[in-house]
Amino acid sequence: MRPSIRISRPVAATTRSGWPRKADRPVADLTDALREALKAADPEAILSQTLSLKGEALRVGSLSYDLSQFERLLVIGGGKASGKMAAAVERELGPRITGGVVNIPEHLRPRPRCRRITLHEATHPIPGEEGVEGVRAMLELVGHPTR
């Protein structure tokens, strides 16, 4: 005996404003859902909610740092989202950043713009010599933090 398949129309959902939404808009609804998911996962948006600077107080999530206690502020990192994150950090902290090196995927387009953080192109997802060079530059930068 074959199992029966029953297809029923979905119940109409509501829009953000509370108005009923037609249930026969699956492509538009899927597009809206995808757009919202991408917005929620955007590294710049996440960082802007997590990182803030007020006077000398740098807040990163639930942590707080008094920047007057530090001579230098260095930014290092790497990964798929690192280029956008570096740009967001630089926008927030600006001239307080004394240096930085971030490995970004070589295929990243458009390439974020940073003035104080060096964006070093590296292969992704398979590590290569370019990534090793970027990590060496990071180690050189943080290996001598009092320079």
XYZ file of N, CA and C in Angstrom:
441
model
N 0.837 -1.176 0.000
C 0.000 0.000 0.000
C 0.886 1.244 0.000
N 0.604 2.178 -0.913
C 1.389 3.397 -1.026
C 0.893 4.430 -0.013
N 1.831 5.128 0.605
C 1.389 6.188 1.527
C 0.742 7.319 0.731
N -0.244 7.917 1.294
C -0.909 9.018 0.594
C -0.198 10.327 0.924
N -0.175 11.169 -0.050
C 0.443 12.485 0.128
C -0.673 13.510 0.091
N -0.701 14.322 1.071
C -1.741 15.330 1.162
C -1.093 16.710 1.109
N -1.514 17.494 0.183
C -0.994 18.841 0.047
C -2.080 19.811 0.461
N -1.739 20.664 1.383
C -2.715 21.664 1.807
C -2.103 23.047 1.648
N -2.946 24.014 1.452
C -2.472 25.395 1.325
C -2.047 25.891 2.694
N -0.940 26.604 2.754
C -0.517 27.151 4.043
C -1.465 28.246 4.519
N -1.484 28.418 5.802
C -2.297 29.473 6.397
C -1.591 30.795 6.121
N -2.347 31.808 5.816
C -1.757 33.113 5.517
C -0.992 33.633 6.722
N 0.217 34.121 6.457
C 1.044 34.725 7.497
C 0.775 36.221 7.533
N 1.420 36.900 8.447
C 1.272 38.349 8.500
C 2.598 39.006 8.173
N 2.531 40.209 7.675
C 3.732 40.983 7.388
C 4.231 41.589 8.687
N 5.371 42.262 8.622
C 5.913 42.912 9.822
C 4.957 43.961 10.373
N 4.187 44.556 9.499
C 3.239 45.579 9.951
C 1.949 44.970 10.501
N 1.818 43.628 10.433
C 0.649 42.962 10.980
C -0.459 42.700 9.983
N -0.281 43.170 8.750
C -1.290 42.930 7.722
C -1.190 41.507 7.215
N -2.315 40.899 6.835
C -2.266 39.528 6.312
C -1.438 39.463 5.026
N -0.716 38.394 4.879
C 0.089 38.164 3.676
C -0.547 37.012 2.918
N -0.606 37.140 1.616
C -1.162 36.066 0.804
C -0.247 34.851 0.869
N -0.844 33.681 1.005
C -0.071 32.446 1.101
C 0.415 31.965 -0.256
N -0.020 32.604 -1.327
C 0.376 32.146 -2.652
C 1.590 32.924 -3.185
N 2.436 33.419 -2.291
C 3.635 34.160 -2.680
C 4.884 33.419 -2.236
N 5.042 32.145 -2.518
C 6.184 31.405 -1.973
C 7.533 31.943 -2.423
N 7.665 32.360 -3.671
C 8.956 32.866 -4.138
C 9.290 34.180 -3.444
N 8.326 35.074 -3.365
C 8.563 36.358 -2.696
C 8.850 36.146 -1.214
N 8.110 35.244 -0.573
C 8.337 34.968 0.846
C 9.715 34.351 1.069
N 10.098 33.438 0.196
C 11.414 32.809 0.310
C 12.523 33.844 0.111
N 12.331 34.731 -0.865
C 13.303 35.792 -1.107
C 13.413 36.712 0.109
N 12.279 37.078 0.689
C 12.286 37.923 1.894
C 13.008 37.224 3.043
N 12.726 35.940 3.221
C 13.363 35.179 4.304
C 14.867 35.086 4.093
N 15.291 34.846 2.868
C 16.719 34.764 2.558
C 17.397 36.103 2.804
N 16.765 37.186 2.381
C 17.319 38.523 2.594
C 17.498 38.803 4.087
N 16.512 38.452 4.892
C 16.601 38.663 6.338
C 17.693 37.798 6.967
N 17.826 36.558 6.492
C 18.871 35.667 7.017
C 20.255 36.206 6.692
N 20.442 36.683 5.460
C 21.744 37.244 5.081
C 22.048 38.505 5.878
N 21.037 39.331 6.103
C 21.241 40.540 6.891
C 21.644 40.189 8.332
N 21.015 39.161 8.890
C 21.326 38.749 10.261
C 22.723 38.159 10.385
N 23.242 37.597 9.290
C 24.570 36.974 9.325
C 25.662 37.893 8.792
N 25.333 39.132 8.442
C 26.308 40.065 7.893
C 27.349 40.428 8.949
N 28.633 40.174 8.672
C 29.678 40.430 9.667
C 29.737 41.888 10.118
N 29.496 42.827 9.218
C 29.519 44.239 9.600
C 28.382 44.570 10.561
N 27.207 44.036 10.286
C 26.063 44.294 11.162
C 26.283 43.684 12.542
N 26.789 42.482 12.565
C 27.054 41.807 13.844
C 28.091 42.584 14.635
N 29.160 43.011 13.967
C 30.225 43.735 14.648
C 29.735 45.084 15.156
N 28.894 45.753 14.392
C 28.394 47.054 14.839
C 27.533 46.920 16.094
N 26.938 45.744 16.305
C 26.143 45.502 17.516
C 27.020 45.083 18.687
N 28.238 44.620 18.401
C 29.109 44.048 19.419
C 30.222 44.989 19.861
N 30.654 45.868 18.969
C 31.824 46.721 19.206
C 31.400 48.175 19.283
N 31.848 48.871 20.335
C 31.551 50.304 20.431
C 32.665 51.009 21.186
N 32.827 52.274 20.866
C 33.840 53.101 21.510
C 33.171 54.360 22.022
N 33.303 54.592 23.319
C 32.779 55.807 23.947
C 33.905 56.398 24.766
N 34.426 57.510 24.261
C 35.578 58.118 24.936
C 36.766 57.173 24.875
N 37.269 56.798 26.034
C 38.393 55.865 26.114
C 37.944 54.422 26.350
N 36.647 54.201 26.450
C 36.115 52.863 26.760
C 35.753 52.103 25.485
N 36.476 51.039 25.246
C 36.184 50.140 24.131
C 35.376 48.975 24.675
N 34.179 48.794 24.138
C 33.329 47.674 24.551
C 33.294 46.656 23.430
N 33.562 45.402 23.803
C 33.489 44.276 22.881
C 32.590 43.252 23.558
N 31.339 43.211 23.125
C 30.370 42.340 23.794
C 30.195 42.793 25.231
N 30.409 41.886 26.167
C 30.261 42.222 27.587
C 31.573 42.688 28.212
N 32.648 42.732 27.433
C 33.949 43.151 27.947
C 34.172 44.633 27.694
N 34.952 45.272 28.573
C 35.261 46.679 28.417
C 36.750 46.894 28.672
N 37.356 47.742 27.848
C 38.784 48.034 27.971
C 38.984 49.547 27.998
N 39.831 50.008 28.921
C 40.188 51.416 28.994
C 41.386 51.620 28.079
N 41.158 52.235 26.926
C 42.219 52.383 25.936
C 43.349 53.298 26.391
N 43.103 54.117 27.402
C 44.180 54.973 27.906
C 45.286 54.147 28.572
N 45.006 52.880 28.853
C 45.978 51.988 29.477
C 46.856 51.262 28.459
N 46.627 51.502 27.172
C 47.366 50.803 26.111
C 48.096 51.807 25.225
N 49.312 51.439 24.837
C 50.082 52.289 23.931
C 49.672 52.082 22.478
N 49.307 50.840 22.141
C 48.977 50.516 20.753
C 47.691 49.708 20.700
N 47.009 49.824 19.584
C 45.822 49.011 19.326
C 46.034 48.341 17.974
N 46.244 47.037 18.000
C 46.546 46.261 16.798
C 45.359 45.386 16.423
N 45.156 45.210 15.128
C 44.065 44.373 14.628
C 44.679 43.275 13.777
N 44.406 42.020 14.126
C 44.852 40.877 13.322
C 43.676 39.942 13.118
N 43.736 39.151 12.040
C 42.666 38.198 11.832
C 42.749 37.535 10.481
N 41.777 36.700 10.215
C 41.714 36.007 8.948
C 40.429 35.220 8.829
N 40.055 34.911 7.601
C 38.856 34.116 7.352
C 37.960 34.783 6.334
N 36.872 34.102 5.994
C 35.970 34.592 4.945
C 35.378 35.955 5.271
N 35.020 36.191 6.511
C 34.364 37.441 6.883
C 35.348 38.515 7.341
N 36.623 38.196 7.355
C 37.613 39.090 7.966
C 37.754 40.434 7.266
N 37.584 40.495 5.962
C 37.715 41.766 5.257
C 36.645 42.759 5.666
N 35.392 42.313 5.677
C 34.293 43.185 6.094
C 34.425 43.553 7.573
N 34.860 42.592 8.377
C 35.018 42.873 9.802
C 36.132 43.888 10.034
N 37.242 43.758 9.318
C 38.342 44.711 9.458
C 37.876 46.115 9.095
N 37.123 46.245 8.009
C 36.613 47.549 7.594
C 35.681 48.135 8.654
N 34.839 47.292 9.245
C 33.919 47.756 10.286
C 34.684 48.189 11.536
N 35.701 47.432 11.911
C 36.521 47.794 13.075
C 37.214 49.134 12.811
N 37.741 49.294 11.610
C 38.435 50.541 11.286
C 37.476 51.732 11.282
N 36.263 51.535 10.795
C 35.278 52.626 10.830
C 34.970 53.032 12.270
N 34.871 52.061 13.151
C 34.517 52.339 14.547
C 35.683 52.935 15.333
N 36.880 52.402 15.129
C 38.019 52.800 15.960
C 38.948 53.811 15.291
N 38.872 53.911 13.965
C 39.617 54.911 13.205
C 41.060 55.093 13.612
N 41.441 56.335 13.940
C 42.844 56.655 14.212
C 43.407 56.008 15.477
N 42.567 55.413 16.282
C 43.088 54.714 17.466
C 43.855 53.446 17.077
N 43.566 52.912 15.897
C 44.274 51.712 15.423
C 45.679 52.123 15.007
N 46.669 51.462 15.593
C 48.060 51.788 15.262
C 48.629 50.847 14.215
N 47.949 49.773 13.910
C 48.407 48.864 12.871
C 47.537 47.623 12.822
N 47.691 46.876 11.739
C 46.920 45.652 11.625
C 47.226 44.902 10.351
N 47.053 43.592 10.413
C 47.199 42.710 9.255
C 46.067 41.692 9.331
N 45.337 41.576 8.241
C 44.221 40.630 8.187
C 44.303 39.865 6.872
N 44.292 38.531 6.959
C 44.238 37.689 5.761
C 42.801 37.653 5.264
N 42.634 37.962 3.973
C 41.307 37.908 3.361
C 41.357 36.959 2.162
N 40.237 36.349 1.792
C 40.227 35.484 0.609
C 40.635 36.267 -0.641
N 41.487 35.682 -1.449
C 41.984 36.375 -2.641
C 40.878 36.693 -3.640
N 39.790 35.946 -3.597
C 38.692 36.151 -4.543
C 37.649 37.149 -4.045
N 37.869 37.761 -2.885
C 36.875 38.645 -2.283
C 36.672 39.902 -3.132
N 35.458 40.084 -3.629
C 35.089 41.260 -4.405
C 33.695 41.677 -3.986
N 33.418 42.926 -3.776
C 34.389 44.000 -3.807
C 35.313 43.912 -2.605
N 36.518 44.356 -2.795
C 37.511 44.307 -1.728
C 37.277 45.480 -0.772
N 37.160 45.183 0.523
C 36.972 46.273 1.492
C 38.166 47.236 1.456
N 37.914 48.460 1.877
C 38.987 49.458 1.926
C 39.359 49.727 3.371
N 40.646 49.628 3.639
C 41.182 49.944 4.959
C 42.425 50.797 4.775
N 42.618 51.746 5.682
C 43.811 52.595 5.632
C 44.834 52.186 6.679
N 44.367 51.736 7.823
C 45.272 51.420 8.924
C 45.534 49.918 9.068
N 44.692 49.129 8.443
C 44.821 47.669 8.517
C 45.209 47.170 7.131
N 46.307 46.421 7.049
C 46.736 45.833 5.783
C 45.891 44.600 5.502
N 45.251 44.583 4.350
C 44.475 43.417 3.929
C 45.371 42.575 3.030
N 45.687 41.387 3.522
C 46.624 40.494 2.836
C 45.840 39.367 2.165
N 45.905 39.298 0.840
C 45.164 38.260 0.126
C 45.795 36.891 0.340
N 44.948 35.902 0.581
C 45.393 34.528 0.810
C 44.403 33.569 0.155
N 44.859 32.358 -0.106
C 43.976 31.363 -0.707
C 42.942 30.893 0.311
N 41.778 30.504 -0.213
C 40.716 29.978 0.642
C 39.857 29.052 -0.211
N 39.440 27.923 0.240
C 39.510 27.420 1.604
C 40.782 26.623 1.908
N 41.575 26.330 0.893
C 42.790 25.546 1.132
C 43.937 26.496 1.446
N 44.554 26.361 2.627
C 45.655 27.252 3.000
C 46.818 27.148 2.018
N 47.486 28.266 1.800
C 48.635 28.302 0.903
C 49.724 29.192 1.465
N 50.772 29.355 0.697
C 51.915 30.158 1.124
C 51.523 31.610 1.393
N 50.559 32.123 0.633
C 50.122 33.507 0.842
C 49.572 33.701 2.256
N 48.803 32.735 2.727
C 48.263 32.804 4.086
C 49.357 32.728 5.136
N 50.357 31.884 4.873
C 51.487 31.763 5.797
C 52.221 33.102 5.882
N 52.413 33.756 4.735
C 53.064 35.070 4.721
C 52.272 36.082 5.546
N 50.953 36.047 5.412
C 50.106 36.945 6.188
C 50.222 36.698 7.681
N 50.256 35.431 8.081
C 50.395 35.098 9.500
C 51.765 35.541 10.009
N 52.789 35.383 9.202
C 54.127 35.863 9.600
C 54.105 37.372 9.839
N 53.411 38.101 8.971
C 53.300 39.551 9.148
C 52.551 39.886 10.441
N 51.520 39.097 10.763
C 50.788 39.309 12.019
C 51.700 39.058 13.217
N 52.450 37.957 13.161
C 53.354 37.635 14.270
C 54.424 38.700 14.435
N 54.930 39.209 13.337
C 55.915 40.292 13.401
C 55.303 41.518 14.067
N 54.069 41.826 13.696
C 53.395 42.991 14.264
C 53.161 42.842 15.768
N 52.611 41.730 16.197
C 52.298 41.565 17.621
C 53.489 41.061 18.430
N 54.496 40.516 17.755
C 55.677 40.013 18.456
C 56.510 41.097 19.086
N 56.318 42.334 18.638
C 57.060 43.471 19.160
C 56.084 44.595 19.479
N 55.188 44.369 20.447
C 54.117 45.326 20.682
C 54.565 46.680 21.234
N 55.807 46.792 21.707
C 56.234 48.078 22.266
C 56.956 48.933 21.250
N 57.141 48.441 20.020
C 57.796 49.254 18.985
C 56.938 50.409 18.573
